């Protein structure tokens, strides 16, 4: 599989940072009992089986943003829809926006059933983007109604339809990216709702492999629609893996998201070589300057998301490679500090909020790593910086954790501390997302 081929091709690079598999077993090592904080792209779904303190669980992540972009981009100009479904769609969306989920489901489900009876030509350009959009909107309403199993089945049916159309070479590049986003969503839902790790891996691996195929096909001129259009945003174009150029309609975050998600999956499954390689690829994707131009700057959003993955990579390494883990925590800190200085940072408060929250987490992580290395004075300084950062952004629970860590160090200095590995303030394992 392409995902595993990537891991093998970059094994030498990965092993410089990776943690040996035998030392990654949770709860068996001192490092495992003193885990750092990992930021979580799917905190709203994963509260039930999360092994990390909720202090940094509020962080938005790559996965959610990419999935939302890929799934919930909906045509609100209803004249673009066939007349047979237009009325039900309009009524369903209106009811959804008004909070009447039961009525919304009724209308949207009827629109979906009607849409499936129409010839595909009724949807004009990029028909599968529109057809899948109806189903995805229905699934979103089902999720909001606390009916995740029905939502999961709806997403699954929609992905199967897209894959069947792709097998017949009928999908545009953007329609294929919709399939990538759906597979990403299903992979994370499969873990949350106990569909089994095999199912989660199947979906996430497809998402990674398909996004790479889309990029390769676009570079080779195989892309069937949109290739001749002007690029909407020049700075959306990046490079990936072996200097592959992204089509103009693919954002860097859309590629990085499934890479990061599959990396998290392999981290949880005890396959750190694969996890590390995928994390590194996601970071490289996000940090690559537009068009690879020297001196060009990546966007604030991409830099903040890259810093978040760096923090998660630091967490992965904390079990057995403290030096590597410390290096990545410092790198996350450095990226955020430089991002603050970018001219566009003030224009993107949502992305900067992620940066500021990740900074609080990264400084706490660094403090824990330094403490594990016996560098108590440096650890105290890092915890203090985390405390001040958490206070400055109104992160009360984060400030509480940092204060707890500082108090523990004070007790240890006074000869009153017990085994620091038992402290609840030095977080938990790499958090699923």
Coordinates of C-alpha atoms in Angstrom, one line a residue:
X1 CA 0.0 0.0 0.0
X2 CA 1.2 3.5 -0.7
X3 CA 1.0 4.6 2.9
X4 CA 3.3 1.8 3.9
X5 CA 5.6 2.4 0.9
X6 CA 6.0 6.0 2.1
X7 CA 7.0 4.7 5.5
X8 CA 9.5 2.2 4.1
X9 CA 11.0 4.8 1.7
X10 CA 11.7 7.2 4.5
X11 CA 12.7 4.6 7.1
X12 CA 16.1 6.1 7.6
X13 CA 14.8 9.5 8.3
X14 CA 12.1 8.2 10.5
X15 CA 14.4 6.1 12.7
X16 CA 16.3 9.2 13.6
X17 CA 13.3 10.3 15.5
X18 CA 11.2 7.2 16.1
X19 CA 10.8 5.3 19.3
X20 CA 11.6 1.5 19.2
X21 CA 8.3 -0.5 19.1
X22 CA 9.3 -2.6 22.1
X23 CA 9.5 0.4 24.2
X24 CA 6.2 1.9 23.2
X25 CA 4.0 -0.4 25.3
X26 CA 1.7 1.9 27.3
X27 CA 1.8 1.9 31.1
X28 CA 5.0 -0.2 31.3
X29 CA 7.7 2.4 31.4
X30 CA 8.5 5.4 33.6
X31 CA 8.1 7.6 30.6
X32 CA 4.7 6.1 29.8
X33 CA 3.5 6.9 33.3
X34 CA 4.6 10.5 32.9
X35 CA 3.2 11.3 29.5
X36 CA 3.1 14.8 28.1
X37 CA 0.0 16.5 26.6
X38 CA -0.9 15.7 23.0
X39 CA -3.3 18.1 21.2
X40 CA -6.4 16.4 19.8
X41 CA -8.1 17.0 16.5
X42 CA -11.3 15.2 17.5
X43 CA -11.8 16.0 21.1
X44 CA -15.6 16.2 20.8
X45 CA -15.8 12.6 19.7
X46 CA -13.1 11.0 21.8
X47 CA -13.9 11.9 25.4
X48 CA -14.9 8.3 26.3
X49 CA -11.6 6.7 25.6
X50 CA -9.1 9.5 25.9
X51 CA -6.1 8.8 28.1
X52 CA -5.1 12.5 28.4
X53 CA -6.1 15.3 30.7
X54 CA -8.9 17.4 29.3
X55 CA -6.8 20.5 29.9
X56 CA -5.6 20.7 26.3
X57 CA -8.5 18.6 24.8
X58 CA -10.2 21.8 23.7
X59 CA -7.6 22.4 21.0
X60 CA -9.0 22.4 17.5
X61 CA -7.1 20.1 15.2
X62 CA -6.1 19.3 11.7
X63 CA -8.6 16.5 11.3
X64 CA -11.7 18.3 12.2
X65 CA -10.9 21.3 10.1
X66 CA -10.1 19.3 7.0
X67 CA -13.0 17.1 7.4
X68 CA -15.4 20.0 7.8
X69 CA -13.9 21.7 4.7
X70 CA -14.2 18.5 2.7
X71 CA -17.6 17.4 3.8
X72 CA -19.8 20.4 4.7
X73 CA -19.0 22.6 1.8
X74 CA -22.6 22.9 0.6
X75 CA -24.2 24.7 -2.3
X76 CA -26.5 27.2 -0.7
X77 CA -27.6 28.6 -4.1
X78 CA -30.5 26.3 -4.5
X79 CA -31.0 27.1 -8.2
X80 CA -28.0 24.9 -8.8
X81 CA -30.0 21.9 -7.7
X82 CA -32.5 19.9 -9.8
X83 CA -36.1 21.2 -9.3
X84 CA -37.1 17.8 -7.9
X85 CA -35.0 18.2 -4.8
X86 CA -34.7 22.0 -4.5
X87 CA -37.8 22.6 -2.3
X88 CA -37.0 19.8 0.2
X89 CA -33.3 20.9 0.4
X90 CA -34.3 24.5 1.1
X91 CA -36.8 23.5 3.8
X92 CA -34.3 21.0 5.3
X93 CA -31.5 23.5 5.6
X94 CA -33.8 26.2 7.0
X95 CA -35.1 23.8 9.7
X96 CA -31.5 22.8 10.5
X97 CA -30.4 26.4 10.9
X98 CA -33.4 26.9 13.2
X99 CA -32.5 24.0 15.3
X100 CA -35.4 21.8 14.3
X101 CA -33.4 18.6 13.6
X102 CA -36.4 16.3 13.4
X103 CA -38.0 18.4 10.7
X104 CA -34.7 18.9 9.0
X105 CA -34.0 15.2 8.8
X106 CA -37.4 14.6 7.3
X107 CA -36.9 17.0 4.4
X108 CA -33.3 16.2 3.7
X109 CA -33.8 12.5 3.8
X110 CA -36.6 12.9 1.3
X111 CA -34.4 15.0 -0.9
X112 CA -31.7 12.3 -0.8
X113 CA -34.1 9.6 -1.7
X114 CA -35.4 11.7 -4.6
X115 CA -31.9 12.5 -5.8
X116 CA -31.0 8.9 -6.1
X117 CA -33.9 8.3 -8.5
X118 CA -32.7 11.0 -10.8
X119 CA -30.2 10.5 -13.7
X120 CA -26.8 11.7 -12.8
X121 CA -27.0 14.2 -15.7
X122 CA -29.7 16.1 -13.7
X123 CA -27.0 17.5 -11.4
X124 CA -24.9 19.0 -14.3
X125 CA -21.3 19.8 -13.5
X126 CA -19.5 17.7 -10.8
X127 CA -22.7 15.8 -10.0
X128 CA -21.2 13.5 -7.3
X129 CA -20.1 16.5 -5.3
X130 CA -23.7 17.7 -5.2
X131 CA -25.2 14.2 -4.7
X132 CA -22.8 13.4 -1.9
X133 CA -23.5 16.8 -0.4
X134 CA -27.1 15.9 0.3
X135 CA -26.2 12.7 2.0
X136 CA -23.5 14.3 4.1
X137 CA -25.9 17.0 5.2
X138 CA -28.3 14.3 6.3
X139 CA -25.5 12.5 8.2
X140 CA -24.5 15.8 9.9
X141 CA -28.1 16.2 11.1
X142 CA -28.2 12.6 12.4
X143 CA -24.9 13.3 14.3
X144 CA -26.4 16.4 15.8
X145 CA -29.4 14.3 16.8
X146 CA -27.1 11.9 18.7
X147 CA -27.6 9.1 16.2
X148 CA -24.0 8.3 15.3
X149 CA -24.7 4.8 14.0
X150 CA -27.1 6.1 11.4
X151 CA -24.8 8.9 10.5
X152 CA -21.9 6.4 10.1
X153 CA -24.0 4.2 7.7
X154 CA -25.0 7.2 5.7
X155 CA -21.4 8.3 5.3
X156 CA -20.4 4.8 4.4
X157 CA -23.0 4.5 1.7
X158 CA -21.9 7.8 0.2
X159 CA -18.3 6.8 0.2
X160 CA -19.2 3.5 -1.5
X161 CA -21.0 5.5 -4.2
X162 CA -18.1 7.7 -4.8
X163 CA -15.7 4.8 -5.0
X164 CA -17.9 3.0 -7.5
X165 CA -18.0 6.2 -9.6
X166 CA -14.2 6.5 -9.4
X167 CA -13.8 2.9 -10.5
X168 CA -15.7 3.9 -13.7
X169 CA -13.4 7.0 -14.0
X170 CA -16.3 9.4 -13.6
X171 CA -15.1 11.6 -10.8
X172 CA -13.4 15.0 -11.0
X173 CA -10.5 15.9 -8.7
X174 CA -12.7 17.7 -6.3
X175 CA -15.1 14.8 -6.2
X176 CA -12.2 12.5 -5.4
X177 CA -11.1 14.8 -2.6
X178 CA -14.7 14.6 -1.2
X179 CA -14.1 10.8 -1.0
X180 CA -10.8 11.5 0.9
X181 CA -12.6 13.6 3.4
X182 CA -15.4 11.0 3.9
X183 CA -12.8 8.2 4.4
X184 CA -11.0 10.4 6.9
X185 CA -14.3 11.1 8.8
X186 CA -15.2 7.4 8.8
X187 CA -11.8 6.3 10.0
X188 CA -12.1 8.4 13.0
X189 CA -15.7 7.5 13.7
X190 CA -14.8 3.8 13.4
X191 CA -12.4 4.1 16.3
X192 CA -14.8 6.1 18.4
X193 CA -17.8 3.8 17.9
X194 CA -15.8 0.6 18.2
X195 CA -16.1 -0.6 14.6
X196 CA -12.7 -2.2 15.1
X197 CA -9.1 -1.0 14.3
X198 CA -9.1 -2.9 11.0
X199 CA -12.0 -0.8 9.8
X200 CA -10.4 2.4 11.0
X201 CA -7.1 1.5 9.3
X202 CA -8.9 0.6 6.1
X203 CA -10.6 4.0 5.8
X204 CA -7.6 6.1 6.9
X205 CA -5.2 4.2 4.6
X206 CA -7.6 4.8 1.7
X207 CA -7.7 8.5 2.5
X208 CA -3.9 8.8 2.4
X209 CA -3.5 6.7 -0.7
X210 CA -6.2 8.4 -2.6
X211 CA -5.0 11.9 -1.8
X212 CA -1.6 10.9 -3.1
X213 CA -3.2 9.4 -6.3
X214 CA -5.1 12.6 -6.8
X215 CA -2.0 14.7 -6.6
X216 CA 0.0 12.4 -8.9
X217 CA -2.9 12.3 -11.5
X218 CA -3.2 16.0 -11.4
X219 CA 0.5 16.4 -11.9
X220 CA 0.4 14.0 -14.8
X221 CA -2.5 15.9 -16.5
X222 CA -5.0 13.1 -15.8
X223 CA -7.3 15.3 -13.8
X224 CA -10.5 15.6 -15.8
X225 CA -12.2 18.8 -14.4
X226 CA -10.8 22.0 -13.1
X227 CA -7.3 21.6 -14.6
X228 CA -7.7 24.4 -17.0
X229 CA -9.2 26.8 -14.6
X230 CA -7.2 29.7 -13.0
X231 CA -6.0 29.0 -9.6
X232 CA -8.2 30.7 -7.1
X233 CA -5.4 31.2 -4.6
X234 CA -1.8 31.0 -5.7
X235 CA -0.6 30.5 -2.1
X236 CA -2.7 27.3 -1.8
X237 CA -0.3 25.5 -4.0
X238 CA 2.4 23.5 -2.2
X239 CA 4.7 20.5 -2.6
X240 CA 4.3 17.0 -1.2
X241 CA 6.5 14.1 -0.7
X242 CA 8.7 13.7 -3.8
X243 CA 8.2 17.4 -4.8
X244 CA 4.7 16.7 -6.1
X245 CA 2.8 19.9 -6.9
X246 CA -0.7 20.2 -5.5
X247 CA -3.6 21.0 -7.9
X248 CA -4.9 24.4 -7.2
X249 CA -8.1 23.0 -5.7
X250 CA -6.3 21.0 -3.1
X251 CA -5.2 22.8 0.1
X252 CA -2.2 21.7 2.0
X253 CA -4.3 20.9 5.1
X254 CA -6.5 18.6 3.0
X255 CA -3.4 16.5 2.4
X256 CA -1.9 16.8 5.8
X257 CA -5.1 15.9 7.7
X258 CA -5.3 12.2 6.6
X259 CA -1.5 11.8 7.0
X260 CA -1.8 13.0 10.6
X261 CA -4.9 11.0 11.3
X262 CA -3.3 7.7 10.0
X263 CA -0.1 8.6 12.0
X264 CA -2.2 8.9 15.2
X265 CA -3.8 5.5 14.4
X266 CA -0.4 3.8 14.1
X267 CA 0.8 5.5 17.2
X268 CA -2.0 4.0 19.1
X269 CA -1.5 0.6 17.5
X270 CA 2.2 0.5 18.6
X271 CA 3.7 1.2 15.2
X272 CA 5.9 4.2 15.9
X273 CA 8.0 4.0 12.7
X274 CA 4.8 4.4 10.5
X275 CA 3.4 7.0 12.9
X276 CA 6.6 9.1 13.0
X277 CA 7.0 9.1 9.2
X278 CA 3.4 10.2 8.7
X279 CA 3.7 12.9 11.2
X280 CA 6.9 14.1 9.6
X281 CA 5.2 14.1 6.2
X282 CA 2.3 16.1 7.5
X283 CA 4.6 18.7 9.1
X284 CA 6.6 18.9 5.9
X285 CA 3.5 19.4 3.9
X286 CA 2.2 22.2 6.1
X287 CA 5.5 24.0 6.4
X288 CA 6.5 23.9 2.7
X289 CA 6.5 27.4 1.3
X290 CA 4.0 28.1 -1.5
X291 CA 5.3 26.7 -4.8
X292 CA 8.6 25.9 -2.9
X293 CA 9.6 29.6 -3.4
X294 CA 12.6 30.7 -1.3
X295 CA 11.6 33.4 1.1
X296 CA 7.9 32.7 0.8
X297 CA 5.9 32.2 4.0
X298 CA 3.4 29.5 4.8
X299 CA 0.0 30.6 6.0
X300 CA -0.7 31.3 9.7
X301 CA -3.2 28.4 9.7
X302 CA -0.8 25.9 8.2
X303 CA 2.0 26.9 10.6
X304 CA -0.3 26.6 13.7
X305 CA -1.5 23.2 12.6
X306 CA 2.1 22.1 11.9
X307 CA 3.1 23.2 15.4
X308 CA 0.2 21.1 16.8
X309 CA 1.5 18.0 15.1
X310 CA 5.0 18.8 16.3
X311 CA 3.6 18.7 19.8
X312 CA 2.0 15.4 19.1
X313 CA 5.2 14.0 17.7
X314 CA 7.0 15.1 20.8
X315 CA 4.4 13.2 22.9
X316 CA 5.0 10.1 20.8
X317 CA 8.7 10.2 21.3
X318 CA 8.5 11.0 25.0
X319 CA 8.2 7.3 25.9
X320 CA 11.8 6.4 25.0
X321 CA 13.5 9.2 23.1
X322 CA 13.6 12.2 25.4
X323 CA 16.1 14.1 23.4
X324 CA 14.0 13.9 20.2
X325 CA 10.8 14.7 22.1
X326 CA 12.4 17.7 23.7
X327 CA 13.6 18.9 20.2
X328 CA 10.1 18.7 18.7
X329 CA 8.6 20.5 21.7
X330 CA 11.1 23.3 21.2
X331 CA 10.4 23.3 17.5
X332 CA 6.7 23.8 18.1
X333 CA 7.5 26.7 20.4
X334 CA 9.8 28.3 17.8
X335 CA 7.2 28.0 15.0
X336 CA 4.5 29.6 17.1
X337 CA 6.8 32.5 18.2
X338 CA 7.7 33.2 14.6
X339 CA 4.1 32.9 13.5
X340 CA 3.1 35.6 16.0
X341 CA 5.5 37.9 14.1
X342 CA 3.9 37.3 10.7
X343 CA 2.0 40.3 9.2
X344 CA -1.1 38.1 8.6
X345 CA -1.3 36.7 12.1
X346 CA -3.7 39.5 13.3
X347 CA -6.0 38.7 10.4
X348 CA -6.5 35.1 11.3
X349 CA -7.6 35.1 15.0
X350 CA -9.0 31.5 14.8
X351 CA -5.7 30.0 13.6
X352 CA -3.8 32.1 16.2
X353 CA -6.1 30.8 18.9
X354 CA -4.9 27.3 18.0
X355 CA -1.3 28.5 18.1
X356 CA -1.7 30.1 21.5
X357 CA -3.3 27.0 23.0
X358 CA -0.7 24.8 21.4
X359 CA 2.0 26.9 23.0
X360 CA 0.6 26.4 26.4
X361 CA 0.6 22.6 25.8
X362 CA 4.0 22.6 24.3
X363 CA 5.6 24.4 27.2
X364 CA 4.0 22.1 29.6
X365 CA 5.2 19.1 27.6
X366 CA 8.7 20.6 27.5
X367 CA 8.6 21.0 31.3
X368 CA 7.6 17.4 31.8
X369 CA 10.4 16.2 29.5
X370 CA 13.0 18.3 31.2
X371 CA 11.8 17.0 34.6
X372 CA 12.2 13.5 33.3
X373 CA 15.7 14.3 32.3
X374 CA 16.5 15.6 35.7
X375 CA 16.8 19.3 34.6
X376 CA 14.6 20.6 37.4
X377 CA 15.4 24.3 37.1
X378 CA 14.7 24.3 33.4
X379 CA 11.6 22.3 33.9
X380 CA 10.4 24.8 36.5
X381 CA 11.0 27.6 34.0
X382 CA 9.0 25.8 31.3
X383 CA 6.1 25.1 33.6
X384 CA 6.1 28.8 34.6
X385 CA 5.9 29.8 31.0
X386 CA 3.1 27.4 30.4
X387 CA 1.3 28.9 33.4
X388 CA 1.7 32.4 32.2
X389 CA 0.6 31.5 28.7
X390 CA -2.5 29.7 29.9
X391 CA -3.4 32.6 32.1
X392 CA -2.9 35.1 29.2
X393 CA -5.4 33.2 27.0
X394 CA -7.9 32.5 29.8
X395 CA -7.1 28.8 29.9
X396 CA -8.1 28.1 33.5
X397 CA -7.6 24.3 33.5
X398 CA -4.2 24.7 31.8
X399 CA -3.1 27.2 34.4
X400 CA -4.3 24.7 37.1
X401 CA -2.2 21.9 35.7
X402 CA 0.9 24.1 35.4
X403 CA 0.5 25.3 39.0
X404 CA 0.1 21.7 40.1
X405 CA 3.4 20.8 38.4
X406 CA 5.2 23.8 40.0
X407 CA 3.9 22.8 43.5
X408 CA 5.1 19.3 43.0
X409 CA 8.6 20.6 42.2
X410 CA 8.5 22.8 45.3
X411 CA 7.5 19.8 47.4
X412 CA 10.3 17.7 45.9
X413 CA 12.8 20.5 46.6
X414 CA 11.7 20.5 50.2
X415 CA 12.1 16.7 50.5
X416 CA 8.4 16.1 50.7
X417 CA 7.7 14.7 47.2
X418 CA 6.9 11.1 46.6
X419 CA 7.3 9.3 43.2
X420 CA 6.7 12.1 40.6
X421 CA 5.6 9.5 38.1
X422 CA 2.4 9.1 40.1
X423 CA 1.5 12.8 39.8
X424 CA -1.8 13.5 38.0
X425 CA -0.3 16.7 36.6
X426 CA 2.1 15.1 34.2
X427 CA -0.4 14.2 31.5
X428 CA -1.3 11.0 29.8
X429 CA -0.7 9.2 26.6
X430 CA -0.9 10.3 23.0
X431 CA -4.4 11.4 22.7
X432 CA -6.6 10.0 19.8
X433 CA -8.1 12.5 17.5

